[in-house]
mmCIF file of C-alpha atoms and ligand atoms in Angstrom:
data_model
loop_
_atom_site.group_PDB
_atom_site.id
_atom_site.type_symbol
_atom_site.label_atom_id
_atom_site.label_comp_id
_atom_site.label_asym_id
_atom_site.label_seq_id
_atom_site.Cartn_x
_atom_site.Cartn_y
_atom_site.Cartn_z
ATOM 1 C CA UNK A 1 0.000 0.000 0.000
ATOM 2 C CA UNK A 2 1.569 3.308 -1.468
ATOM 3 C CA UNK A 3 2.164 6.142 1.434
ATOM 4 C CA UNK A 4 2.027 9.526 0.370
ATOM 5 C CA UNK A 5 3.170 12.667 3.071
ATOM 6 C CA UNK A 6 3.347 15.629 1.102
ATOM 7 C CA UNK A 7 1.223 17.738 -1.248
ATOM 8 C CA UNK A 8 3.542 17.240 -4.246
ATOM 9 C CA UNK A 9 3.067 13.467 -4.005
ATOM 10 C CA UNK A 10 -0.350 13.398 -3.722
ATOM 11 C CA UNK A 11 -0.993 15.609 -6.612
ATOM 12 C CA UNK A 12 1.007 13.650 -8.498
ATOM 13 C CA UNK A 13 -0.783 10.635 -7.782
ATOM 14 C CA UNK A 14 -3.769 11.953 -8.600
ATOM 15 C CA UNK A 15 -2.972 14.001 -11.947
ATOM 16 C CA UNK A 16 -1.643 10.361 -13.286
ATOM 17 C CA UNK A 17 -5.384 9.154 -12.476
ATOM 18 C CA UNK A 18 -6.935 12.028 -13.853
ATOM 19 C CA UNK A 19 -5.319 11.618 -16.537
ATOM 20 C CA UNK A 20 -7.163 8.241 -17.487
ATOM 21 C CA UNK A 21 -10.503 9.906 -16.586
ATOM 22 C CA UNK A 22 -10.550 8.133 -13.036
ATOM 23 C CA UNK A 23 -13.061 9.148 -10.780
ATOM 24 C CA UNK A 24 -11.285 9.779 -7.218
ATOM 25 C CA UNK A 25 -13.212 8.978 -3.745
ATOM 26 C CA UNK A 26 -11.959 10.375 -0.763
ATOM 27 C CA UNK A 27 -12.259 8.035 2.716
ATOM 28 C CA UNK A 28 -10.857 10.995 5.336
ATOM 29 C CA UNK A 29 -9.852 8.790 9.013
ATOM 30 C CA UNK A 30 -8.115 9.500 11.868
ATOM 31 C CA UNK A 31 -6.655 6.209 11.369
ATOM 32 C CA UNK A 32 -6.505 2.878 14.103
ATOM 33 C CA UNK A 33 -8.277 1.471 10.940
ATOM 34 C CA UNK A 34 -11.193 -0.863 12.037
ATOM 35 C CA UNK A 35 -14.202 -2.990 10.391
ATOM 36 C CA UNK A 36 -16.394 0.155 10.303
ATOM 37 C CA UNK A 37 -13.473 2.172 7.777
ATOM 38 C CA UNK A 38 -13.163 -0.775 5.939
ATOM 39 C CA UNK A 39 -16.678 -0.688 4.946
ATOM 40 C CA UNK A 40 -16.349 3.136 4.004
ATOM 41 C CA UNK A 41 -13.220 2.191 1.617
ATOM 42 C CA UNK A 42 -15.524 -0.660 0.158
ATOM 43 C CA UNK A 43 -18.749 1.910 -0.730
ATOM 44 C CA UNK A 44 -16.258 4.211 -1.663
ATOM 45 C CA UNK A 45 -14.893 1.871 -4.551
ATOM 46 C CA UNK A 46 -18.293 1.593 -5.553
ATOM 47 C CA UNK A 47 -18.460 4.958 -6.623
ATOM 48 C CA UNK A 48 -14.452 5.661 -8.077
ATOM 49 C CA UNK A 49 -11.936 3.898 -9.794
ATOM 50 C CA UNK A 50 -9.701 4.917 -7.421
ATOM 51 C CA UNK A 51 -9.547 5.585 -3.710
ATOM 52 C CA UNK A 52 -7.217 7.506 -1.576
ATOM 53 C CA UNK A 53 -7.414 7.206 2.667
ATOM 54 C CA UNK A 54 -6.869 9.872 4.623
ATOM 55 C CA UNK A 55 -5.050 9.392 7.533
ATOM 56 C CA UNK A 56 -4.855 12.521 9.736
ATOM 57 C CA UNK A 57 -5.402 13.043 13.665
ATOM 58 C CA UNK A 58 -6.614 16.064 13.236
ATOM 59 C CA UNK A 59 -5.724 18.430 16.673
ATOM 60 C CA UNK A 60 -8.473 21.688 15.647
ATOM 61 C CA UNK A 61 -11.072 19.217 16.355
ATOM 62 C CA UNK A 62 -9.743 17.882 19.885
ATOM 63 C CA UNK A 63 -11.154 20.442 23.066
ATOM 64 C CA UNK A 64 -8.912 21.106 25.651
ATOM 65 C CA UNK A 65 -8.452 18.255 28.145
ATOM 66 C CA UNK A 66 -10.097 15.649 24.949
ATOM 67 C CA UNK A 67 -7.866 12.840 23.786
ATOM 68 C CA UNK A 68 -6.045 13.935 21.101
ATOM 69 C CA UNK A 69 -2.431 12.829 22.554
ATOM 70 C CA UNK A 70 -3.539 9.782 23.598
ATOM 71 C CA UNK A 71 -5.415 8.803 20.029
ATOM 72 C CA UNK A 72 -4.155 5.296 19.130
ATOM 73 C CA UNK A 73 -1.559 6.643 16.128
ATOM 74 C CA UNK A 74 -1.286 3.091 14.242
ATOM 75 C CA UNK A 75 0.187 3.926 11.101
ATOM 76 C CA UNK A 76 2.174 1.075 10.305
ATOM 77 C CA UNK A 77 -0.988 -1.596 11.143
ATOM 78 C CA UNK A 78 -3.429 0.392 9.153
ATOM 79 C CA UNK A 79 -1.210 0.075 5.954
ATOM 80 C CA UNK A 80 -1.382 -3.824 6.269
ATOM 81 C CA UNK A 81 -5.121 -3.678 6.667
ATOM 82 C CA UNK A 82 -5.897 -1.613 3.577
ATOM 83 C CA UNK A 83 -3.615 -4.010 1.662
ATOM 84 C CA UNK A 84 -6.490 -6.263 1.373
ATOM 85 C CA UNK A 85 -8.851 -3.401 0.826
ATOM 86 C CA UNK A 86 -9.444 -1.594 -2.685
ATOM 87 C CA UNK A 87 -8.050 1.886 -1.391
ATOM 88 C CA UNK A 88 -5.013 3.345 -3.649
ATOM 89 C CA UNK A 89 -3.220 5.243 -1.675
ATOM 90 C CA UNK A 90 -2.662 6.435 1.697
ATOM 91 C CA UNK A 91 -2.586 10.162 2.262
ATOM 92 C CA UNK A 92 -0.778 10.380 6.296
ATOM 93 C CA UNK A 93 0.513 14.494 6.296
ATOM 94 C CA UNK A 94 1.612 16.157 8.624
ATOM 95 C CA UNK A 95 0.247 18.991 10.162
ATOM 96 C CA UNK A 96 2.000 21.611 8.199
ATOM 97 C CA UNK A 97 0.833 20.205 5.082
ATOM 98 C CA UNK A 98 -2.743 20.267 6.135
ATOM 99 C CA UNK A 99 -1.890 23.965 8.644
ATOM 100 C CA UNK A 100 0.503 25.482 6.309
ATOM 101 C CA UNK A 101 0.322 28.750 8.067
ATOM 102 C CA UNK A 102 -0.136 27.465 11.743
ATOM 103 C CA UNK A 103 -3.278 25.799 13.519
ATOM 104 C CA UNK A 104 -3.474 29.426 14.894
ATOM 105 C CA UNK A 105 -3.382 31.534 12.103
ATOM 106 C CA UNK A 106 -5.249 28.832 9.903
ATOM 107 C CA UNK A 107 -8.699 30.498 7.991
ATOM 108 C CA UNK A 108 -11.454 28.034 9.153
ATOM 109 C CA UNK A 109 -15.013 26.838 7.945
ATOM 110 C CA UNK A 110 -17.462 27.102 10.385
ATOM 111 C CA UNK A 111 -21.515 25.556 9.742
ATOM 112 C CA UNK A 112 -23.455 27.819 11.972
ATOM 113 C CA UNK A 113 -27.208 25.953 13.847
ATOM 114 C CA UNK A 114 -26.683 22.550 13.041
ATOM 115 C CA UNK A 115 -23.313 22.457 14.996
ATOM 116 C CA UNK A 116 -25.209 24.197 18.209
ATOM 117 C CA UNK A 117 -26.479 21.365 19.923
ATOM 118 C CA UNK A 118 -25.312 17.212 20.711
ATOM 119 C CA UNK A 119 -21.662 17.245 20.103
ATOM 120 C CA UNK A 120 -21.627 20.530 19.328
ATOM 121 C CA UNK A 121 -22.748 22.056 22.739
ATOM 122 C CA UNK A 122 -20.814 19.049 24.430
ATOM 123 C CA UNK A 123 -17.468 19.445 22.349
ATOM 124 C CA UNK A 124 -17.455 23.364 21.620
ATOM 125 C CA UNK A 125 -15.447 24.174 18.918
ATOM 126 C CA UNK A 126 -15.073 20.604 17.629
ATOM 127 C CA UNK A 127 -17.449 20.634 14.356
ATOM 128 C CA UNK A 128 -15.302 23.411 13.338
ATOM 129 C CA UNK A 129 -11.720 21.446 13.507
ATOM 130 C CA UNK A 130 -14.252 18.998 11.643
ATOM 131 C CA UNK A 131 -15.341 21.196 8.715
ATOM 132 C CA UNK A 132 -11.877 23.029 8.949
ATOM 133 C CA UNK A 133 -10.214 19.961 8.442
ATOM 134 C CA UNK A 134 -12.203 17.607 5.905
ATOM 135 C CA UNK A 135 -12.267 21.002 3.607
ATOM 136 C CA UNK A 136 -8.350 21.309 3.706
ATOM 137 C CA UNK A 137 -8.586 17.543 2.894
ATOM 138 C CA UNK A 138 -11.178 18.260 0.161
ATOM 139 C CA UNK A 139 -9.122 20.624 -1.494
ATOM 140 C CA UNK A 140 -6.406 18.462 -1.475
ATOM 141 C CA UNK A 141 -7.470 15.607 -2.923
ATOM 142 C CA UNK A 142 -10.074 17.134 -5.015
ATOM 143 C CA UNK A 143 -12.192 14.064 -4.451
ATOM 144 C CA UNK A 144 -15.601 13.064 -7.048
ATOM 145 C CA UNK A 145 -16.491 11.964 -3.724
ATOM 146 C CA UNK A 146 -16.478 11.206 -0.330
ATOM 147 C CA UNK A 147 -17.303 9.100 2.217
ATOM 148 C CA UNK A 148 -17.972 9.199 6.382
ATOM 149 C CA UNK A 149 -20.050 6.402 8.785
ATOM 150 C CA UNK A 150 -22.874 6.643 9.837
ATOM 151 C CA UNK A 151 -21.951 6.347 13.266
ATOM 152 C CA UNK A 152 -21.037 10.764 13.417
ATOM 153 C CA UNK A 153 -24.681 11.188 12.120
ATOM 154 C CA UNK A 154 -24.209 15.020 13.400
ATOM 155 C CA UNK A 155 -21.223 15.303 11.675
ATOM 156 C CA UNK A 156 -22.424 14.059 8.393
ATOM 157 C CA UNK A 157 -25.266 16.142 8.118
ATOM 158 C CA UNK A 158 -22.665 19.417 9.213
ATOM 159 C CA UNK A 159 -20.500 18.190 6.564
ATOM 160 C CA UNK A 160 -23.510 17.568 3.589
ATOM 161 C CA UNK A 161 -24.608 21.214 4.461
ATOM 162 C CA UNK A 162 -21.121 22.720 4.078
ATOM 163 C CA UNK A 163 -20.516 21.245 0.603
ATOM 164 C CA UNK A 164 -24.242 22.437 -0.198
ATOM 165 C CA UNK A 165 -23.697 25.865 1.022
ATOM 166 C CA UNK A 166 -20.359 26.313 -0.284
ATOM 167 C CA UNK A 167 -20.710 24.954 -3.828
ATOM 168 C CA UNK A 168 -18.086 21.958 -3.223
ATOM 169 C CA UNK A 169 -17.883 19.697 -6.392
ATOM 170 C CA UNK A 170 -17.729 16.374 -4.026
ATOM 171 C CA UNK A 171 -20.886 13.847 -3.318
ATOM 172 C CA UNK A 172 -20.881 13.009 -0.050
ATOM 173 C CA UNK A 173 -22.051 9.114 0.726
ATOM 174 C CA UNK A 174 -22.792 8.019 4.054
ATOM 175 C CA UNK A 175 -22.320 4.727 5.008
ATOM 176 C CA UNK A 176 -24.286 2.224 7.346
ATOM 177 C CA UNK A 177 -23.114 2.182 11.013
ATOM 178 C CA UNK A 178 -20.746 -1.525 11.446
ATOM 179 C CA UNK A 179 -21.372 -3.003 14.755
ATOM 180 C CA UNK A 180 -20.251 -6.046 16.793
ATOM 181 C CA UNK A 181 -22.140 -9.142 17.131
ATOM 182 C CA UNK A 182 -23.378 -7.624 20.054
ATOM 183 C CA UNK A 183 -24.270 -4.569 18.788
ATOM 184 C CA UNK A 184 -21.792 -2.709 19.870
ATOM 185 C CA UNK A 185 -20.897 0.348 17.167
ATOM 186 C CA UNK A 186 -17.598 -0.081 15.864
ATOM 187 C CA UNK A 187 -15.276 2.599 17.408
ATOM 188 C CA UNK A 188 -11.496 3.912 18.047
ATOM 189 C CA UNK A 189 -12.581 4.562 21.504
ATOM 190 C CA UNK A 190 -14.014 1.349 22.211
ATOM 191 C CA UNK A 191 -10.594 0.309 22.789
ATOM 192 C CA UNK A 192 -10.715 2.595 26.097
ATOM 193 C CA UNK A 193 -13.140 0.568 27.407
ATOM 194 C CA UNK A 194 -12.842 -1.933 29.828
ATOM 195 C CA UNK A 195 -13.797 -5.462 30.421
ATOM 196 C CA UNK A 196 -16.738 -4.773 32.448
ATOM 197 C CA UNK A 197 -17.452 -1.401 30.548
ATOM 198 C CA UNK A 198 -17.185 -3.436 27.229
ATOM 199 C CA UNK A 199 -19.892 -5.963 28.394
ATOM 200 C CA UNK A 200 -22.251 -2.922 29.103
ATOM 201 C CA UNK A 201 -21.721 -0.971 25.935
ATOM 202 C CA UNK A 202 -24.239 -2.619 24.191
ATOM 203 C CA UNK A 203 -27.098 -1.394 25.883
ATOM 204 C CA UNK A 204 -26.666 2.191 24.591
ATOM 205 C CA UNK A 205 -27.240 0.560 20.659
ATOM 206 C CA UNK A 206 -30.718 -1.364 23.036
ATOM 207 C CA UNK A 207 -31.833 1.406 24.366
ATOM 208 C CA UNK A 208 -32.008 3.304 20.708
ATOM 209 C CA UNK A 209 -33.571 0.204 19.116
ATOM 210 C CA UNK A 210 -35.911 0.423 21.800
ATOM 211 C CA UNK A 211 -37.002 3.733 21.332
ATOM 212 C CA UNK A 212 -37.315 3.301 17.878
ATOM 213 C CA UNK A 213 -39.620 0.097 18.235
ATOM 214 C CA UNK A 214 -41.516 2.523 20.214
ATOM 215 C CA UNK A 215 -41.629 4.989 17.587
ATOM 216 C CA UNK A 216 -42.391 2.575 14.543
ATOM 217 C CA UNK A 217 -45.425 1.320 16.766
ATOM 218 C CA UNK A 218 -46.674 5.099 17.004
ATOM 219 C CA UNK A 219 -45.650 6.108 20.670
ATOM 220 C CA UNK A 220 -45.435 10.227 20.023
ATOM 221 C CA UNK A 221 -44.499 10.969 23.533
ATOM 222 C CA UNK A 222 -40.680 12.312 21.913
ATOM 223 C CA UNK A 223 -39.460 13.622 25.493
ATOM 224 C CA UNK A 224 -41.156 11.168 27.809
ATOM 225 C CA UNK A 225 -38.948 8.297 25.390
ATOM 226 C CA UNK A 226 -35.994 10.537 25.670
ATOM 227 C CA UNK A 227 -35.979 10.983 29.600
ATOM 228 C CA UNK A 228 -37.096 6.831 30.124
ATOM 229 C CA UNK A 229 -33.999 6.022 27.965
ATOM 230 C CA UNK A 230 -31.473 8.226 29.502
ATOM 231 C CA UNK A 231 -32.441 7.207 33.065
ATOM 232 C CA UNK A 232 -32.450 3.513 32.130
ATOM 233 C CA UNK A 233 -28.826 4.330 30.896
ATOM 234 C CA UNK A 234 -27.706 6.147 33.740
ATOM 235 C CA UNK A 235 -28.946 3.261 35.759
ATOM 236 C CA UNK A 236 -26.762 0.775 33.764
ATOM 237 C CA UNK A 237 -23.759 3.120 34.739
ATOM 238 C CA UNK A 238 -23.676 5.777 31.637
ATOM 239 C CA UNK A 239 -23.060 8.951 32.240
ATOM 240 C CA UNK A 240 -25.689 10.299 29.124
ATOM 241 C CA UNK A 241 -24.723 13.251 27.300
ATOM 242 C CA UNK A 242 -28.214 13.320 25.318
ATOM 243 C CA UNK A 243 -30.602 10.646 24.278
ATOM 244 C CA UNK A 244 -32.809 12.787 21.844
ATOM 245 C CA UNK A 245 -35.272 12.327 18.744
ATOM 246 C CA UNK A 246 -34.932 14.603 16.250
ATOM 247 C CA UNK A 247 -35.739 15.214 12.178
ATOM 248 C CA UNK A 248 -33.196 13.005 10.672
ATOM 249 C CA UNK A 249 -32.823 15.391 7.879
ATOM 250 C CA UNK A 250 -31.819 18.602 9.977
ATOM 251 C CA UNK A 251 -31.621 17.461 13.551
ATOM 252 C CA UNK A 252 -34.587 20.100 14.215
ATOM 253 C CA UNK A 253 -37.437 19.045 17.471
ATOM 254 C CA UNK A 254 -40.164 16.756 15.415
ATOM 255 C CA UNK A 255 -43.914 17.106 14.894
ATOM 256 C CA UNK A 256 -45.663 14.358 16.358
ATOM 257 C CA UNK A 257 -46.781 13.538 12.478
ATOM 258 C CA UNK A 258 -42.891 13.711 11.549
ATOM 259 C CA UNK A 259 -42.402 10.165 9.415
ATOM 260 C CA UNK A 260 -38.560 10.702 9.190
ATOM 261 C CA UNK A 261 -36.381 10.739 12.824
ATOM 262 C CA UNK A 262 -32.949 9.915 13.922
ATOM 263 C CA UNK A 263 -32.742 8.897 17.489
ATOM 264 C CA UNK A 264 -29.130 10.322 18.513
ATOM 265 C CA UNK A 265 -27.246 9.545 21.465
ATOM 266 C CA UNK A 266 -23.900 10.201 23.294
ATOM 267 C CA UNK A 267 -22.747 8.408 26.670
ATOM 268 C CA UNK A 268 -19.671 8.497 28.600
ATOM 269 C CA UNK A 269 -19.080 4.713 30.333
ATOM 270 C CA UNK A 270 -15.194 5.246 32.424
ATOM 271 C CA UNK A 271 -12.507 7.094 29.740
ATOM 272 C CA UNK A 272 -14.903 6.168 26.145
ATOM 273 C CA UNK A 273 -17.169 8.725 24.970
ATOM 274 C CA UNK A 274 -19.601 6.481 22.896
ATOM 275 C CA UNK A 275 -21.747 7.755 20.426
ATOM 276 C CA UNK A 276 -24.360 6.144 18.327
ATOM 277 C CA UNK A 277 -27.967 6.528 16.631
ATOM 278 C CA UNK A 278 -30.556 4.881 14.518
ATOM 279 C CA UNK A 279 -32.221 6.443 11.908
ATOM 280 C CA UNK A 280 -36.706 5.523 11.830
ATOM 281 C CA UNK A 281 -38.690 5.703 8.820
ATOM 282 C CA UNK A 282 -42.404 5.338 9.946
HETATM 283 O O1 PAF B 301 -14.790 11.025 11.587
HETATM 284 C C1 PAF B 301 -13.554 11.211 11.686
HETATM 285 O O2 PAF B 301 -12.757 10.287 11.849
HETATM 286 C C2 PAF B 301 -13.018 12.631 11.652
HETATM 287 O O3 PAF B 301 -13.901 13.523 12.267
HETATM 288 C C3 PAF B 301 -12.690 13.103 10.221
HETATM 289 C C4 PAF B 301 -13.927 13.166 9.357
HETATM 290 C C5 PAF B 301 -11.684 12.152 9.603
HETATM 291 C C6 PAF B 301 -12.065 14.495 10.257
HETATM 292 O O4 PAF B 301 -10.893 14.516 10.979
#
């Protein structure tokens, strides 16, 4: 699996596939590669000849006291598990190549409302390193297209309105949440977990299925599902972040006739903030 660290390389790369009229999807990761990427790299094939992975801890989009020094940094392992995959290239640069002029003097794209609440309001500032970042990466690349989990439903939706607002010539695809057997979604931070923290996990992915059964059988009652589910989860030893139902396509309170909702939550359990959501179609 081909490496590149620097813009020159990159561009390189890609004006060879441009050449041939190749299509180019973009998979942007933090690496510590796991099932869940693997399944982005996969979609993303479906949609371009070629596909480059982004590898980049990004530190805009880490709050003070978050875990960006202690993000698992597993270059080396991630190359031998896209060798089996259909990605192209690795892109891994460094923070001056994606910063050239500093973190602190870098300009940055910010998606005002739909950034305000969930992770937003929990992790201030961190949709911005988001946006800031996956445009750098955009421009970049210059990717056909593009493609993030499921999983960061929040930070999807921030990232399909950016592209709409600004005009950016990428499709973004989203792609179905991977979980364990056990329903557990696949995560980075899972591996922060521990034994006993693992075996409870789980019940954060019940407890949304739950509420969605409860919603595909017509229960209306949005905040009275919302406040049964977090103290269920606080019970099981979460500390819940938010447990809410919202509009899937804007994250905006629903009508009780709404027919389209994403049930969204985030929970800490010991050092792993887990996040997760289903989306209900009634
Ligand atoms: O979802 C992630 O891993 C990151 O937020 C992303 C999109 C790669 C930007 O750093």
């Amino acid at each position: 699996m081909r490496v590149v660290h620097s813009k020159q390389e990159l561009s390189e790369r890609i004006a060879e596939w441009r050449q041939q009229d190749e299509h180019v999807a973009l998979v942007p990761t933090m690496g510590n590669l796991h099932a869940g990427h693997i399944a982005l790299v996969k979609l993303a094939r479906e949609h371009a000849e070629r596909v480059v992975v982004s590898i980049f801890v990004n530190p805009t989009q880490f709050g003070d006291g978050e875990d960006f020094d202690d993000y698992p940094r597993t270059l080396e392992v991630d190359k031998r598990r896209l060798k089996t995959t259909a990605a192209d290239l690795i892109f891994a640069p460094d923070v001056d190549t994606v910063y050239p002029f500093g973190i602190d003097q870098a300009t940055t794209v910010s998606v005002p409302e739909l950034t305000e609440n969930f992770c937003g309001a929990s992790r201030p500032g961190h949709f911005d390193g988001v946006t800031t970042v996956v445009a750098r990466l955009f421009a970049l690349v210059q990717p056909d297209v593009a493609v993030f989990g499921q999983k960061d439903y929040q930070q999807q939706l921030v990232i399909r309105r950016m592209v709409e607002d600004m005009n950016l010539p990428v499709t973004i695809i989203t792609c179905e949440t991977i979980r364990e057997d056990d329903g557990l979604a696949l995560s980075s931070r899972n591996s922060y977990l521990t034994e006993e923290e693992r075996a409870t996990a789980p019940q954060l992915y019940e407890a949304l299925k739950s509420v969605g059964e409860d919603l595909q059988n017509g229960r209306r009652n949005f905040s009275e599902l919302e406040i049964a589910a977090t103290r269920k989860l606080a019970d099981a030893g979460f500390e819940v972040d938010y447990f809410a139902i919202r509009r899937a396509q804007n994250l905006a309170i629903p009508d009780r006739d709404c027919d389209d909702l994403v049930v969204l939550a985030a929970a800490r359990l010991g050092a792993a903030r887990l996040i997760d959501n289903i989306v209900v179609t009634v």
